Amino acid sequence: MIVCKFGGSSLADAGRVRACAEILRADAARRFAVVSAPGKRFAGDEKITDLLLRAAGGDARALDTALERFAAMAAQLGVDMEGELRRAAAEVPIRGTDYAASRGEYLCALLLAKYLGWAFVDAAEVICLRAGRDDVEGSCARLLRRLKPLRNAVIPGFYGADAAGGIRTFTRGGSDITGALVAAAMGACLYENWTDVDGLQS
């Protein structure tokens, strides 16, 4: 069994989401995918997470831009995201910085799951953060319990929940931590970390 993590550059637009789906479908052993928020599409573009952080600070136009990107991707992929995008529009301005920052991964994972026809598992259900750090033992136990019955699932990276159930994020780039936790919990034979840059790093 293989766990795959896709970075933001690999999910920046609908075409790249399709490419990620093709990678996952190419090998039945690739059962679980962890995703980042969409990154830059071109030079001068903004990452979705940066837009959402600005939105948390009161920049309504940044929120509109982020959600319009998701709406365009959903339309191109033939996926219904209308309800979730309306919810994000209402909640991002009022639920704090961590919640706002997490919505890029949340919406991207939901988009990919719908496109693939896979289960979506919210990281807030399975990733435990305590005192600003990941609780490896607690997270692995929850992940195993939640994912074991599933054939396939997409999980958002970068965030989890604290003891009170509040959304908490890792430092930037923290989706790699989520991917590693999923791979460890599920006893994966391989953890693939995909990006769209040239070359191979071992």
JSON list of C-alpha atoms in Angstrom, two decimals:
[
{"chain": "A", "resi": 1, "resn": "MET", "atom": "CA", "xyz": [0.00, 0.00, 0.00]},
{"chain": "A", "resi": 2, "resn": "ILE", "atom": "CA", "xyz": [1.26, 3.45, -0.98]},
{"chain": "A", "resi": 3, "resn": "VAL", "atom": "CA", "xyz": [0.48, 6.85, 0.53]},
{"chain": "A", "resi": 4, "resn": "CYS", "atom": "CA", "xyz": [0.93, 9.84, -1.79]},
{"chain": "A", "resi": 5, "resn": "LYS", "atom": "CA", "xyz": [1.37, 13.48, -0.87]},
{"chain": "A", "resi": 6, "resn": "PHE", "atom": "CA", "xyz": [0.86, 16.19, -3.48]},
{"chain": "A", "resi": 7, "resn": "GLY", "atom": "CA", "xyz": [2.26, 19.68, -2.97]},
{"chain": "A", "resi": 8, "resn": "GLY", "atom": "CA", "xyz": [0.62, 22.94, -3.91]},
{"chain": "A", "resi": 9, "resn": "SER", "atom": "CA", "xyz": [2.42, 23.31, -7.22]},
{"chain": "A", "resi": 10, "resn": "SER", "atom": "CA", "xyz": [0.97, 19.93, -8.26]},
{"chain": "A", "resi": 11, "resn": "LEU", "atom": "CA", "xyz": [-2.59, 21.11, -7.53]},
{"chain": "A", "resi": 12, "resn": "ALA", "atom": "CA", "xyz": [-2.49, 24.70, -8.75]},
{"chain": "A", "resi": 13, "resn": "ASP", "atom": "CA", "xyz": [-5.19, 24.33, -11.41]},
{"chain": "A", "resi": 14, "resn": "ALA", "atom": "CA", "xyz": [-7.71, 21.87, -12.80]},
{"chain": "A", "resi": 15, "resn": "GLY", "atom": "CA", "xyz": [-5.25, 20.39, -15.29]},
{"chain": "A", "resi": 16, "resn": "ARG", "atom": "CA", "xyz": [-2.81, 19.55, -12.52]},
{"chain": "A", "resi": 17, "resn": "VAL", "atom": "CA", "xyz": [-5.56, 18.06, -10.39]},
{"chain": "A", "resi": 18, "resn": "ARG", "atom": "CA", "xyz": [-6.40, 15.79, -13.32]},
{"chain": "A", "resi": 19, "resn": "ALA", "atom": "CA", "xyz": [-2.72, 14.79, -13.56]},
{"chain": "A", "resi": 20, "resn": "CYS", "atom": "CA", "xyz": [-2.68, 13.91, -9.83]},
{"chain": "A", "resi": 21, "resn": "ALA", "atom": "CA", "xyz": [-5.81, 11.81, -10.30]},
{"chain": "A", "resi": 22, "resn": "GLU", "atom": "CA", "xyz": [-4.15, 9.96, -13.18]},
{"chain": "A", "resi": 23, "resn": "ILE", "atom": "CA", "xyz": [-1.13, 9.21, -10.98]},
{"chain": "A", "resi": 24, "resn": "LEU", "atom": "CA", "xyz": [-3.36, 7.82, -8.25]},
{"chain": "A", "resi": 25, "resn": "ARG", "atom": "CA", "xyz": [-5.45, 5.74, -10.65]},
{"chain": "A", "resi": 26, "resn": "ALA", "atom": "CA", "xyz": [-2.36, 4.35, -12.38]},
{"chain": "A", "resi": 27, "resn": "ASP", "atom": "CA", "xyz": [-1.53, 2.07, -9.43]},
{"chain": "A", "resi": 28, "resn": "ALA", "atom": "CA", "xyz": [-4.20, 0.43, -7.25]},
{"chain": "A", "resi": 29, "resn": "ALA", "atom": "CA", "xyz": [-1.68, 0.33, -4.39]},
{"chain": "A", "resi": 30, "resn": "ARG", "atom": "CA", "xyz": [-1.94, 4.13, -4.15]},
{"chain": "A", "resi": 31, "resn": "ARG", "atom": "CA", "xyz": [-4.82, 4.13, -1.72]},
{"chain": "A", "resi": 32, "resn": "PHE", "atom": "CA", "xyz": [-4.46, 7.34, 0.28]},
{"chain": "A", "resi": 33, "resn": "ALA", "atom": "CA", "xyz": [-3.61, 10.86, -0.84]},
{"chain": "A", "resi": 34, "resn": "VAL", "atom": "CA", "xyz": [-2.64, 13.86, 1.29]},
{"chain": "A", "resi": 35, "resn": "VAL", "atom": "CA", "xyz": [-2.85, 17.26, -0.36]},
{"chain": "A", "resi": 36, "resn": "SER", "atom": "CA", "xyz": [-1.63, 20.80, 0.09]},
{"chain": "A", "resi": 37, "resn": "ALA", "atom": "CA", "xyz": [-3.55, 23.92, -0.89]},
{"chain": "A", "resi": 38, "resn": "PRO", "atom": "CA", "xyz": [-3.23, 25.03, -4.53]},
{"chain": "A", "resi": 39, "resn": "GLY", "atom": "CA", "xyz": [-0.01, 26.93, -5.17]},
{"chain": "A", "resi": 40, "resn": "LYS", "atom": "CA", "xyz": [1.03, 29.45, -7.79]},
{"chain": "A", "resi": 41, "resn": "ARG", "atom": "CA", "xyz": [-0.06, 28.84, -11.38]},
{"chain": "A", "resi": 42, "resn": "PHE", "atom": "CA", "xyz": [2.45, 31.23, -12.91]},
{"chain": "A", "resi": 43, "resn": "ALA", "atom": "CA", "xyz": [5.01, 33.87, -11.98]},
{"chain": "A", "resi": 44, "resn": "GLY", "atom": "CA", "xyz": [3.34, 36.66, -10.05]},
{"chain": "A", "resi": 45, "resn": "ASP", "atom": "CA", "xyz": [0.40, 34.49, -8.99]},
{"chain": "A", "resi": 46, "resn": "GLU", "atom": "CA", "xyz": [-0.53, 34.05, -5.31]},
{"chain": "A", "resi": 47, "resn": "LYS", "atom": "CA", "xyz": [-0.79, 30.84, -3.33]},
{"chain": "A", "resi": 48, "resn": "ILE", "atom": "CA", "xyz": [-4.26, 30.06, -2.02]},
{"chain": "A", "resi": 49, "resn": "THR", "atom": "CA", "xyz": [-2.99, 29.97, 1.58]},
{"chain": "A", "resi": 50, "resn": "ASP", "atom": "CA", "xyz": [-1.56, 33.47, 1.27]},
{"chain": "A", "resi": 51, "resn": "LEU", "atom": "CA", "xyz": [-4.91, 34.73, -0.04]},
{"chain": "A", "resi": 52, "resn": "LEU", "atom": "CA", "xyz": [-6.75, 33.08, 2.84]},
{"chain": "A", "resi": 53, "resn": "LEU", "atom": "CA", "xyz": [-4.39, 34.54, 5.43]},
{"chain": "A", "resi": 54, "resn": "ARG", "atom": "CA", "xyz": [-5.07, 37.99, 3.98]},
{"chain": "A", "resi": 55, "resn": "ALA", "atom": "CA", "xyz": [-8.78, 37.22, 4.12]},
{"chain": "A", "resi": 56, "resn": "ALA", "atom": "CA", "xyz": [-8.46, 36.40, 7.82]},
{"chain": "A", "resi": 57, "resn": "GLY", "atom": "CA", "xyz": [-7.07, 39.90, 8.26]},
{"chain": "A", "resi": 58, "resn": "GLY", "atom": "CA", "xyz": [-10.16, 41.43, 6.67]},
{"chain": "A", "resi": 59, "resn": "ASP", "atom": "CA", "xyz": [-9.24, 41.49, 2.97]},
{"chain": "A", "resi": 60, "resn": "ALA", "atom": "CA", "xyz": [-12.57, 40.55, 1.38]},
{"chain": "A", "resi": 61, "resn": "ARG", "atom": "CA", "xyz": [-11.15, 40.72, -2.14]},
{"chain": "A", "resi": 62, "resn": "ALA", "atom": "CA", "xyz": [-8.49, 38.14, -1.28]},
{"chain": "A", "resi": 63, "resn": "LEU", "atom": "CA", "xyz": [-11.21, 35.76, -0.06]},
{"chain": "A", "resi": 64, "resn": "ASP", "atom": "CA", "xyz": [-13.22, 36.30, -3.23]},
{"chain": "A", "resi": 65, "resn": "THR", "atom": "CA", "xyz": [-10.13, 35.58, -5.35]},
{"chain": "A", "resi": 66, "resn": "ALA", "atom": "CA", "xyz": [-9.36, 32.34, -3.48]},
{"chain": "A", "resi": 67, "resn": "LEU", "atom": "CA", "xyz": [-12.91, 31.05, -3.69]},
{"chain": "A", "resi": 68, "resn": "GLU", "atom": "CA", "xyz": [-13.26, 32.05, -7.34]},
{"chain": "A", "resi": 69, "resn": "ARG", "atom": "CA", "xyz": [-10.22, 29.92, -8.12]},
{"chain": "A", "resi": 70, "resn": "PHE", "atom": "CA", "xyz": [-11.79, 26.92, -6.44]},
{"chain": "A", "resi": 71, "resn": "ALA", "atom": "CA", "xyz": [-15.10, 27.56, -8.21]},
{"chain": "A", "resi": 72, "resn": "ALA", "atom": "CA", "xyz": [-13.33, 27.67, -11.58]},
{"chain": "A", "resi": 73, "resn": "MET", "atom": "CA", "xyz": [-11.44, 24.45, -10.85]},
{"chain": "A", "resi": 74, "resn": "ALA", "atom": "CA", "xyz": [-14.63, 22.71, -9.73]},
{"chain": "A", "resi": 75, "resn": "ALA", "atom": "CA", "xyz": [-16.46, 23.80, -12.88]},
{"chain": "A", "resi": 76, "resn": "GLN", "atom": "CA", "xyz": [-13.65, 22.54, -15.12]},
{"chain": "A", "resi": 77, "resn": "LEU", "atom": "CA", "xyz": [-13.57, 19.21, -13.28]},
{"chain": "A", "resi": 78, "resn": "GLY", "atom": "CA", "xyz": [-17.36, 18.80, -13.21]},
{"chain": "A", "resi": 79, "resn": "VAL", "atom": "CA", "xyz": [-17.46, 18.78, -9.40]},
{"chain": "A", "resi": 80, "resn": "ASP", "atom": "CA", "xyz": [-20.11, 20.42, -7.21]},
{"chain": "A", "resi": 81, "resn": "MET", "atom": "CA", "xyz": [-18.43, 22.58, -4.54]},
{"chain": "A", "resi": 82, "resn": "GLU", "atom": "CA", "xyz": [-21.08, 25.30, -4.24]},
{"chain": "A", "resi": 83, "resn": "GLY", "atom": "CA", "xyz": [-22.18, 24.52, -0.69]},
{"chain": "A", "resi": 84, "resn": "GLU", "atom": "CA", "xyz": [-18.66, 24.25, 0.70]},
{"chain": "A", "resi": 85, "resn": "LEU", "atom": "CA", "xyz": [-17.57, 27.47, -0.99]},
{"chain": "A", "resi": 86, "resn": "ARG", "atom": "CA", "xyz": [-20.55, 29.33, 0.46]},
{"chain": "A", "resi": 87, "resn": "ARG", "atom": "CA", "xyz": [-19.68, 27.97, 3.89]},
{"chain": "A", "resi": 88, "resn": "ALA", "atom": "CA", "xyz": [-16.05, 29.08, 3.53]},
{"chain": "A", "resi": 89, "resn": "ALA", "atom": "CA", "xyz": [-17.18, 32.56, 2.44]},
{"chain": "A", "resi": 90, "resn": "ALA", "atom": "CA", "xyz": [-19.22, 32.87, 5.63]},
{"chain": "A", "resi": 91, "resn": "GLU", "atom": "CA", "xyz": [-16.75, 31.32, 8.08]},
{"chain": "A", "resi": 92, "resn": "VAL", "atom": "CA", "xyz": [-13.26, 32.36, 6.97]},
{"chain": "A", "resi": 93, "resn": "PRO", "atom": "CA", "xyz": [-13.67, 36.02, 8.03]},
{"chain": "A", "resi": 94, "resn": "ILE", "atom": "CA", "xyz": [-14.87, 35.13, 11.54]},
{"chain": "A", "resi": 95, "resn": "ARG", "atom": "CA", "xyz": [-13.17, 31.91, 12.69]},
{"chain": "A", "resi": 96, "resn": "GLY", "atom": "CA", "xyz": [-9.57, 33.02, 13.08]},
{"chain": "A", "resi": 97, "resn": "THR", "atom": "CA", "xyz": [-6.25, 32.70, 11.30]},
{"chain": "A", "resi": 98, "resn": "ASP", "atom": "CA", "xyz": [-5.69, 28.96, 11.73]},
{"chain": "A", "resi": 99, "resn": "TYR", "atom": "CA", "xyz": [-9.14, 28.11, 10.43]},
{"chain": "A", "resi": 100, "resn": "ALA", "atom": "CA", "xyz": [-8.73, 30.44, 7.44]},
{"chain": "A", "resi": 101, "resn": "ALA", "atom": "CA", "xyz": [-5.28, 29.07, 6.60]},
{"chain": "A", "resi": 102, "resn": "SER", "atom": "CA", "xyz": [-6.57, 25.48, 6.74]},
{"chain": "A", "resi": 103, "resn": "ARG", "atom": "CA", "xyz": [-9.35, 25.98, 4.21]},
{"chain": "A", "resi": 104, "resn": "GLY", "atom": "CA", "xyz": [-7.04, 25.76, 1.21]},
{"chain": "A", "resi": 105, "resn": "GLU", "atom": "CA", "xyz": [-6.12, 22.17, 2.08]},
{"chain": "A", "resi": 106, "resn": "TYR", "atom": "CA", "xyz": [-9.67, 21.35, 3.15]},
{"chain": "A", "resi": 107, "resn": "LEU", "atom": "CA", "xyz": [-11.26, 22.53, -0.08]},
{"chain": "A", "resi": 108, "resn": "CYS", "atom": "CA", "xyz": [-8.51, 21.07, -2.28]},
{"chain": "A", "resi": 109, "resn": "ALA", "atom": "CA", "xyz": [-8.82, 17.64, -0.65]},
{"chain": "A", "resi": 110, "resn": "LEU", "atom": "CA", "xyz": [-12.59, 17.74, -0.99]},
{"chain": "A", "resi": 111, "resn": "LEU", "atom": "CA", "xyz": [-12.28, 18.72, -4.65]},
{"chain": "A", "resi": 112, "resn": "LEU", "atom": "CA", "xyz": [-9.88, 15.88, -5.44]},
{"chain": "A", "resi": 113, "resn": "ALA", "atom": "CA", "xyz": [-11.96, 13.35, -3.47]},
{"chain": "A", "resi": 114, "resn": "LYS", "atom": "CA", "xyz": [-15.11, 14.29, -5.36]},
{"chain": "A", "resi": 115, "resn": "TYR", "atom": "CA", "xyz": [-13.30, 14.15, -8.69]},
{"chain": "A", "resi": 116, "resn": "LEU", "atom": "CA", "xyz": [-11.85, 10.70, -7.92]},
{"chain": "A", "resi": 117, "resn": "GLY", "atom": "CA", "xyz": [-14.98, 9.34, -6.24]},
{"chain": "A", "resi": 118, "resn": "TRP", "atom": "CA", "xyz": [-12.89, 8.61, -3.13]},
{"chain": "A", "resi": 119, "resn": "ALA", "atom": "CA", "xyz": [-13.77, 9.17, 0.52]},
{"chain": "A", "resi": 120, "resn": "PHE", "atom": "CA", "xyz": [-12.86, 12.53, 2.08]},
{"chain": "A", "resi": 121, "resn": "VAL", "atom": "CA", "xyz": [-11.48, 12.45, 5.63]},
{"chain": "A", "resi": 122, "resn": "ASP", "atom": "CA", "xyz": [-11.17, 15.80, 7.38]},
{"chain": "A", "resi": 123, "resn": "ALA", "atom": "CA", "xyz": [-7.77, 16.18, 9.06]},
{"chain": "A", "resi": 124, "resn": "ALA", "atom": "CA", "xyz": [-9.54, 17.70, 12.07]},
{"chain": "A", "resi": 125, "resn": "GLU", "atom": "CA", "xyz": [-10.96, 14.23, 12.78]},
{"chain": "A", "resi": 126, "resn": "VAL", "atom": "CA", "xyz": [-7.64, 12.41, 12.75]},
{"chain": "A", "resi": 127, "resn": "ILE", "atom": "CA", "xyz": [-4.67, 14.73, 13.34]},
{"chain": "A", "resi": 128, "resn": "CYS", "atom": "CA", "xyz": [-4.14, 15.70, 17.00]},
{"chain": "A", "resi": 129, "resn": "LEU", "atom": "CA", "xyz": [-2.17, 18.80, 17.92]},
{"chain": "A", "resi": 130, "resn": "ARG", "atom": "CA", "xyz": [-1.25, 19.37, 21.54]},
{"chain": "A", "resi": 131, "resn": "ALA", "atom": "CA", "xyz": [0.57, 22.49, 22.76]},
{"chain": "A", "resi": 132, "resn": "GLY", "atom": "CA", "xyz": [1.35, 23.43, 19.16]},
{"chain": "A", "resi": 133, "resn": "ARG", "atom": "CA", "xyz": [2.94, 20.06, 18.33]},
{"chain": "A", "resi": 134, "resn": "ASP", "atom": "CA", "xyz": [1.63, 16.96, 16.62]},
{"chain": "A", "resi": 135, "resn": "ASP", "atom": "CA", "xyz": [0.60, 14.13, 18.92]},
{"chain": "A", "resi": 136, "resn": "VAL", "atom": "CA", "xyz": [2.08, 11.26, 16.90]},
{"chain": "A", "resi": 137, "resn": "GLU", "atom": "CA", "xyz": [0.63, 8.42, 18.97]},
{"chain": "A", "resi": 138, "resn": "GLY", "atom": "CA", "xyz": [-2.84, 9.97, 19.16]},
{"chain": "A", "resi": 139, "resn": "SER", "atom": "CA", "xyz": [-2.87, 10.89, 15.49]},
{"chain": "A", "resi": 140, "resn": "CYS", "atom": "CA", "xyz": [-1.73, 7.45, 14.33]},
{"chain": "A", "resi": 141, "resn": "ALA", "atom": "CA", "xyz": [-4.38, 5.75, 16.45]},
{"chain": "A", "resi": 142, "resn": "ARG", "atom": "CA", "xyz": [-7.12, 7.94, 15.03]},
{"chain": "A", "resi": 143, "resn": "LEU", "atom": "CA", "xyz": [-5.85, 7.59, 11.48]},
{"chain": "A", "resi": 144, "resn": "LEU", "atom": "CA", "xyz": [-5.75, 3.81, 11.67]},
{"chain": "A", "resi": 145, "resn": "ARG", "atom": "CA", "xyz": [-9.25, 3.63, 13.14]},
{"chain": "A", "resi": 146, "resn": "ARG", "atom": "CA", "xyz": [-10.72, 5.99, 10.54]},
{"chain": "A", "resi": 147, "resn": "LEU", "atom": "CA", "xyz": [-8.83, 4.89, 7.42]},
{"chain": "A", "resi": 148, "resn": "LYS", "atom": "CA", "xyz": [-8.59, 1.11, 7.88]},
{"chain": "A", "resi": 149, "resn": "PRO", "atom": "CA", "xyz": [-12.18, 0.45, 6.70]},
{"chain": "A", "resi": 150, "resn": "LEU", "atom": "CA", "xyz": [-11.70, 2.60, 3.58]},
{"chain": "A", "resi": 151, "resn": "ARG", "atom": "CA", "xyz": [-10.38, 1.44, 0.25]},
{"chain": "A", "resi": 152, "resn": "ASN", "atom": "CA", "xyz": [-9.30, 4.96, -0.77]},
{"chain": "A", "resi": 153, "resn": "ALA", "atom": "CA", "xyz": [-9.35, 8.41, 0.82]},
{"chain": "A", "resi": 154, "resn": "VAL", "atom": "CA", "xyz": [-8.07, 11.95, 0.40]},
{"chain": "A", "resi": 155, "resn": "ILE", "atom": "CA", "xyz": [-6.91, 13.78, 3.54]},
{"chain": "A", "resi": 156, "resn": "PRO", "atom": "CA", "xyz": [-6.04, 17.49, 3.79]},
{"chain": "A", "resi": 157, "resn": "GLY", "atom": "CA", "xyz": [-2.53, 18.25, 5.00]},
{"chain": "A", "resi": 158, "resn": "PHE", "atom": "CA", "xyz": [-1.23, 21.10, 7.17]},
{"chain": "A", "resi": 159, "resn": "TYR", "atom": "CA", "xyz": [-3.80, 21.12, 9.99]},
{"chain": "A", "resi": 160, "resn": "GLY", "atom": "CA", "xyz": [-5.50, 19.15, 12.71]},
{"chain": "A", "resi": 161, "resn": "ALA", "atom": "CA", "xyz": [-7.45, 19.85, 15.87]},
{"chain": "A", "resi": 162, "resn": "ASP", "atom": "CA", "xyz": [-6.52, 20.63, 19.46]},
{"chain": "A", "resi": 163, "resn": "ALA", "atom": "CA", "xyz": [-8.00, 18.96, 22.54]},
{"chain": "A", "resi": 164, "resn": "ALA", "atom": "CA", "xyz": [-11.00, 21.30, 22.42]},
{"chain": "A", "resi": 165, "resn": "GLY", "atom": "CA", "xyz": [-11.67, 20.53, 18.76]},
{"chain": "A", "resi": 166, "resn": "GLY", "atom": "CA", "xyz": [-10.38, 23.85, 17.44]},
{"chain": "A", "resi": 167, "resn": "ILE", "atom": "CA", "xyz": [-8.58, 23.91, 14.10]},
{"chain": "A", "resi": 168, "resn": "ARG", "atom": "CA", "xyz": [-4.80, 24.31, 14.45]},
{"chain": "A", "resi": 169, "resn": "THR", "atom": "CA", "xyz": [-2.23, 24.44, 11.67]},
{"chain": "A", "resi": 170, "resn": "PHE", "atom": "CA", "xyz": [1.35, 23.24, 11.43]},
{"chain": "A", "resi": 171, "resn": "THR", "atom": "CA", "xyz": [4.03, 25.65, 10.27]},
{"chain": "A", "resi": 172, "resn": "ARG", "atom": "CA", "xyz": [4.03, 26.29, 6.52]},
{"chain": "A", "resi": 173, "resn": "GLY", "atom": "CA", "xyz": [4.95, 23.16, 4.61]},
{"chain": "A", "resi": 174, "resn": "GLY", "atom": "CA", "xyz": [3.32, 21.03, 7.30]},
{"chain": "A", "resi": 175, "resn": "SER", "atom": "CA", "xyz": [1.41, 18.89, 4.82]},
{"chain": "A", "resi": 176, "resn": "ASP", "atom": "CA", "xyz": [4.55, 16.74, 4.64]},
{"chain": "A", "resi": 177, "resn": "ILE", "atom": "CA", "xyz": [4.03, 15.96, 8.34]},
{"chain": "A", "resi": 178, "resn": "THR", "atom": "CA", "xyz": [0.46, 14.86, 7.67]},
{"chain": "A", "resi": 179, "resn": "GLY", "atom": "CA", "xyz": [1.61, 12.63, 4.82]},
{"chain": "A", "resi": 180, "resn": "ALA", "atom": "CA", "xyz": [4.24, 10.99, 7.01]},
{"chain": "A", "resi": 181, "resn": "LEU", "atom": "CA", "xyz": [1.70, 10.40, 9.79]},
{"chain": "A", "resi": 182, "resn": "VAL", "atom": "CA", "xyz": [-0.75, 8.75, 7.38]},
{"chain": "A", "resi": 183, "resn": "ALA", "atom": "CA", "xyz": [1.99, 6.53, 5.95]},
{"chain": "A", "resi": 184, "resn": "ALA", "atom": "CA", "xyz": [3.17, 5.50, 9.42]},
{"chain": "A", "resi": 185, "resn": "ALA", "atom": "CA", "xyz": [-0.33, 4.85, 10.75]},
{"chain": "A", "resi": 186, "resn": "MET", "atom": "CA", "xyz": [-1.30, 2.69, 7.79]},
{"chain": "A", "resi": 187, "resn": "GLY", "atom": "CA", "xyz": [1.99, 0.79, 7.61]},
{"chain": "A", "resi": 188, "resn": "ALA", "atom": "CA", "xyz": [2.56, 1.91, 4.03]},
{"chain": "A", "resi": 189, "resn": "CYS", "atom": "CA", "xyz": [5.31, 0.15, 2.11]},
{"chain": "A", "resi": 190, "resn": "LEU", "atom": "CA", "xyz": [6.06, 3.46, 0.35]},
{"chain": "A", "resi": 191, "resn": "TYR", "atom": "CA", "xyz": [5.40, 7.16, 0.95]},
{"chain": "A", "resi": 192, "resn": "GLU", "atom": "CA", "xyz": [5.53, 9.16, -2.29]},
{"chain": "A", "resi": 193, "resn": "ASN", "atom": "CA", "xyz": [5.96, 12.93, -2.06]},
{"chain": "A", "resi": 194, "resn": "TRP", "atom": "CA", "xyz": [5.00, 14.36, -5.45]},
{"chain": "A", "resi": 195, "resn": "THR", "atom": "CA", "xyz": [5.91, 17.76, -6.85]},
{"chain": "A", "resi": 196, "resn": "ASP", "atom": "CA", "xyz": [6.04, 19.22, -10.34]},
{"chain": "A", "resi": 197, "resn": "VAL", "atom": "CA", "xyz": [9.70, 20.28, -10.28]},
{"chain": "A", "resi": 198, "resn": "ASP", "atom": "CA", "xyz": [12.20, 18.49, -12.50]},
{"chain": "A", "resi": 199, "resn": "GLY", "atom": "CA", "xyz": [14.41, 15.72, -11.12]},
{"chain": "A", "resi": 200, "resn": "LEU", "atom": "CA", "xyz": [14.36, 13.08, -8.42]},
{"chain": "A", "resi": 201, "resn": "GLN", "atom": "CA", "xyz": [15.61, 13.46, -4.85]},
{"chain": "A", "resi": 202, "resn": "SER", "atom": "CA", "xyz": [16.37, 10.44, -2.70]}
]
